[in-house]
C-alpha positions as protocol buffer text, in pm:
chain_id: "A"
residue {
  index: 1
  type: MET
  ca { x: 1169 y: -1704 z: -1046 }
}
residue {
  index: 2
  type: GLY
  ca { x: 945 y: -1746 z: -746 }
}
residue {
  index: 3
  type: ILE
  ca { x: 575 y: -1790 z: -683 }
}
residue {
  index: 4
  type: VAL
  ca { x: 430 y: -1666 z: -355 }
}
residue {
  index: 5
  type: THR
  ca { x: 75 y: -1729 z: -237 }
}
residue {
  index: 6
  type: LEU
  ca { x: -44 y: -1518 z: 55 }
}
residue {
  index: 7
  type: SER
  ca { x: -342 y: -1695 z: 208 }
}
residue {
  index: 8
  type: ASP
  ca { x: -443 y: -1770 z: 565 }
}
residue {
  index: 9
  type: LYS
  ca { x: -663 y: -2065 z: 467 }
}
residue {
  index: 10
  type: GLY
  ca { x: -409 y: -2199 z: 219 }
}
residue {
  index: 11
  type: PHE
  ca { x: -135 y: -2183 z: 480 }
}
residue {
  index: 12
  type: LYS
  ca { x: -351 y: -2366 z: 736 }
}
residue {
  index: 13
  type: GLY
  ca { x: -448 y: -2633 z: 483 }
}
residue {
  index: 14
  type: GLU
  ca { x: -815 y: -2529 z: 496 }
}
residue {
  index: 15
  type: ARG
  ca { x: -812 y: -2445 z: 125 }
}
residue {
  index: 16
  type: GLU
  ca { x: -600 y: -2594 z: -151 }
}
residue {
  index: 17
  type: ASP
  ca { x: -387 y: -2337 z: -329 }
}
residue {
  index: 18
  type: LEU
  ca { x: -491 y: -2371 z: -691 }
}
residue {
  index: 19
  type: SER
  ca { x: -354 y: -2039 z: -814 }
}
residue {
  index: 20
  type: GLY
  ca { x: 17 y: -2099 z: -741 }
}
residue {
  index: 21
  type: PRO
  ca { x: 30 y: -2434 z: -924 }
}
residue {
  index: 22
  type: LYS
  ca { x: -184 y: -2288 z: -1206 }
}
residue {
  index: 23
  type: ILE
  ca { x: 61 y: -2002 z: -1252 }
}
residue {
  index: 24
  type: LYS
  ca { x: 349 y: -2251 z: -1267 }
}
residue {
  index: 25
  type: SER
  ca { x: 167 y: -2467 z: -1525 }
}
residue {
  index: 26
  type: LEU
  ca { x: 112 y: -2167 z: -1753 }
}
residue {
  index: 27
  type: LEU
  ca { x: 480 y: -2071 z: -1767 }
}
residue {
  index: 28
  type: PRO
  ca { x: 684 y: -2208 z: -2057 }
}
residue {
  index: 29
  type: THR
  ca { x: 946 y: -2433 z: -1893 }
}
residue {
  index: 30
  type: GLU
  ca { x: 1206 y: -2347 z: -2155 }
}
residue {
  index: 31
  type: LYS
  ca { x: 1190 y: -1981 z: -2048 }
}
residue {
  index: 32
  type: TYR
  ca { x: 1116 y: -1992 z: -1675 }
}
residue {
  index: 33
  type: GLU
  ca { x: 1256 y: -2199 z: -1391 }
}
residue {
  index: 34
  type: VAL
  ca { x: 1053 y: -2182 z: -1072 }
}
residue {
  index: 35
  type: VAL
  ca { x: 1310 y: -2209 z: -793 }
}
residue {
  index: 36
  type: SER
  ca { x: 1078 y: -2110 z: -508 }
}
residue {
  index: 37
  type: TYR
  ca { x: 710 y: -2172 z: -437 }
}
residue {
  index: 38
  type: CYS
  ca { x: 569 y: -2092 z: -95 }
}
residue {
  index: 39
  type: ILE
  ca { x: 246 y: -2019 z: 88 }
}
residue {
  index: 40
  type: TYR
  ca { x: 245 y: -1772 z: 376 }
}
residue {
  index: 41
  type: ARG
  ca { x: -17 y: -1649 z: 619 }
}
residue {
  index: 42
  type: MET
  ca { x: -133 y: -1293 z: 578 }
}
residue {
  index: 43
  type: ILE
  ca { x: 56 y: -1146 z: 871 }
}
residue {
  index: 44
  type: LYS
  ca { x: 270 y: -838 z: 837 }
}
residue {
  index: 45
  type: SER
  ca { x: 607 y: -1000 z: 909 }
}
residue {
  index: 46
  type: ASN
  ca { x: 541 y: -1274 z: 651 }
}
residue {
  index: 47
  type: ARG
  ca { x: 433 y: -1039 z: 374 }
}
residue {
  index: 48
  type: LYS
  ca { x: 761 y: -860 z: 345 }
}
residue {
  index: 49
  type: ARG
  ca { x: 967 y: -1175 z: 412 }
}
residue {
  index: 50
  type: ALA
  ca { x: 774 y: -1370 z: 148 }
}
residue {
  index: 51
  type: LEU
  ca { x: 828 y: -1105 z: -113 }
}
residue {
  index: 52
  type: SER
  ca { x: 1193 y: -1047 z: -29 }
}
residue {
  index: 53
  type: ILE
  ca { x: 1292 y: -1396 z: -147 }
}
residue {
  index: 54
  type: SER
  ca { x: 1438 y: -1234 z: -456 }
}
residue {
  index: 55
  type: ARG
  ca { x: 1702 y: -1072 z: -239 }
}
residue {
  index: 56
  type: ARG
  ca { x: 1810 y: -1405 z: -91 }
}
residue {
  index: 57
  type: ARG
  ca { x: 1815 y: -1584 z: -424 }
}
residue {
  index: 58
  type: THR
  ca { x: 1903 y: -1455 z: -765 }
}
residue {
  index: 59
  type: MET
  ca { x: 1554 y: -1402 z: -903 }
}
residue {
  index: 60
  type: CYS
  ca { x: 1438 y: -1143 z: -1149 }
}
residue {
  index: 61
  type: LEU
  ca { x: 1069 y: -1221 z: -1113 }
}
residue {
  index: 62
  type: ILE
  ca { x: 832 y: -1308 z: -831 }
}
residue {
  index: 63
  type: LEU
  ca { x: 467 y: -1376 z: -910 }
}
residue {
  index: 64
  type: THR
  ca { x: 225 y: -1329 z: -623 }
}
residue {
  index: 65
  type: THR
  ca { x: -128 y: -1450 z: -577 }
}
residue {
  index: 66
  type: GLY
  ca { x: -393 y: -1409 z: -310 }
}
residue {
  index: 67
  type: GLY
  ca { x: -475 y: -1120 z: -82 }
}
residue {
  index: 68
  type: THR
  ca { x: -606 y: -871 z: -338 }
}
residue {
  index: 69
  type: GLY
  ca { x: -954 y: -821 z: -192 }
}
residue {
  index: 70
  type: PHE
  ca { x: -1079 y: -557 z: 48 }
}
residue {
  index: 71
  type: SER
  ca { x: -1048 y: -716 z: 390 }
}
residue {
  index: 72
  type: LYS
  ca { x: -794 y: -561 z: 626 }
}
residue {
  index: 73
  type: ARG
  ca { x: -574 y: -869 z: 582 }
}
residue {
  index: 74
  type: ASP
  ca { x: -572 y: -849 z: 200 }
}
residue {
  index: 75
  type: VAL
  ca { x: -251 y: -653 z: 150 }
}
residue {
  index: 76
  type: THR
  ca { x: -64 y: -840 z: -123 }
}
residue {
  index: 77
  type: PRO
  ca { x: -62 y: -535 z: -356 }
}
residue {
  index: 78
  type: GLU
  ca { x: 84 y: -315 z: -84 }
}
residue {
  index: 79
  type: ALA
  ca { x: 344 y: -577 z: 8 }
}
residue {
  index: 80
  type: THR
  ca { x: 434 y: -621 z: -360 }
}
residue {
  index: 81
  type: LEU
  ca { x: 482 y: -249 z: -412 }
}
residue {
  index: 82
  type: ALA
  ca { x: 686 y: -224 z: -91 }
}
residue {
  index: 83
  type: VAL
  ca { x: 956 y: -456 z: -229 }
}
residue {
  index: 84
  type: ALA
  ca { x: 927 y: -389 z: -603 }
}
residue {
  index: 85
  type: ASP
  ca { x: 1183 y: -177 z: -780 }
}
residue {
  index: 86
  type: ARG
  ca { x: 930 y: -64 z: -1040 }
}
residue {
  index: 87
  type: ASN
  ca { x: 554 y: -73 z: -1086 }
}
residue {
  index: 88
  type: ALA
  ca { x: 408 y: -192 z: -1419 }
}
residue {
  index: 89
  type: PRO
  ca { x: 37 y: -112 z: -1385 }
}
residue {
  index: 90
  type: GLY
  ca { x: -42 y: -223 z: -1741 }
}
residue {
  index: 91
  type: ILE
  ca { x: 16 y: -587 z: -1645 }
}
residue {
  index: 92
  type: ALA
  ca { x: -241 y: -576 z: -1364 }
}
residue {
  index: 93
  type: GLU
  ca { x: -480 y: -385 z: -1590 }
}
residue {
  index: 94
  type: ALA
  ca { x: -449 y: -648 z: -1865 }
}
residue {
  index: 95
  type: ILE
  ca { x: -507 y: -933 z: -1619 }
}
residue {
  index: 96
  type: ARG
  ca { x: -811 y: -753 z: -1479 }
}
residue {
  index: 97
  type: ALA
  ca { x: -948 y: -685 z: -1830 }
}
residue {
  index: 98
  type: TYR
  ca { x: -914 y: -1052 z: -1926 }
}
residue {
  index: 99
  type: SER
  ca { x: -1066 y: -1163 z: -1596 }
}
residue {
  index: 100
  type: LEU
  ca { x: -1369 y: -943 z: -1664 }
}
residue {
  index: 101
  type: THR
  ca { x: -1454 y: -1175 z: -1953 }
}
residue {
  index: 102
  type: ILE
  ca { x: -1490 y: -1451 z: -1691 }
}
residue {
  index: 103
  type: THR
  ca { x: -1648 y: -1271 z: -1394 }
}
residue {
  index: 104
  type: PRO
  ca { x: -1776 y: -918 z: -1329 }
}
residue {
  index: 105
  type: ARG
  ca { x: -1613 y: -938 z: -985 }
}
residue {
  index: 106
  type: ALA
  ca { x: -1271 y: -909 z: -1150 }
}
residue {
  index: 107
  type: MET
  ca { x: -1300 y: -532 z: -1130 }
}
residue {
  index: 108
  type: LEU
  ca { x: -1267 y: -566 z: -754 }
}
residue {
  index: 109
  type: SER
  ca { x: -912 y: -705 z: -783 }
}
residue {
  index: 110
  type: ARG
  ca { x: -643 y: -473 z: -651 }
}
residue {
  index: 111
  type: GLY
  ca { x: -356 y: -638 z: -832 }
}
residue {
  index: 112
  type: ALA
  ca { x: -14 y: -474 z: -859 }
}
residue {
  index: 113
  type: SER
  ca { x: 271 y: -559 z: -1094 }
}
């Protein structure tokens, strides 16, 4: 499986990517092997390339983080849906519902699964 963070500041080293490593730490190692972890800038050519890593490697799952807000550069959900074979909206809904127990801003997430 792969983990992709789409973040301008993370890519430039202006902000530490905490979400990618956190995702990896939550995965049971006996069930998941992370074979790719990368951070890309939020530019159009990188979005699709970053999410197409499953086509270059034999991966069934890519987890993405970052870029789910409302700025023009926050397009991770659109990039995810552009390369996904199927959409599973219940996963994003469950994540959003749990996140609402932490912050009311969670309802502003535009996650896609």
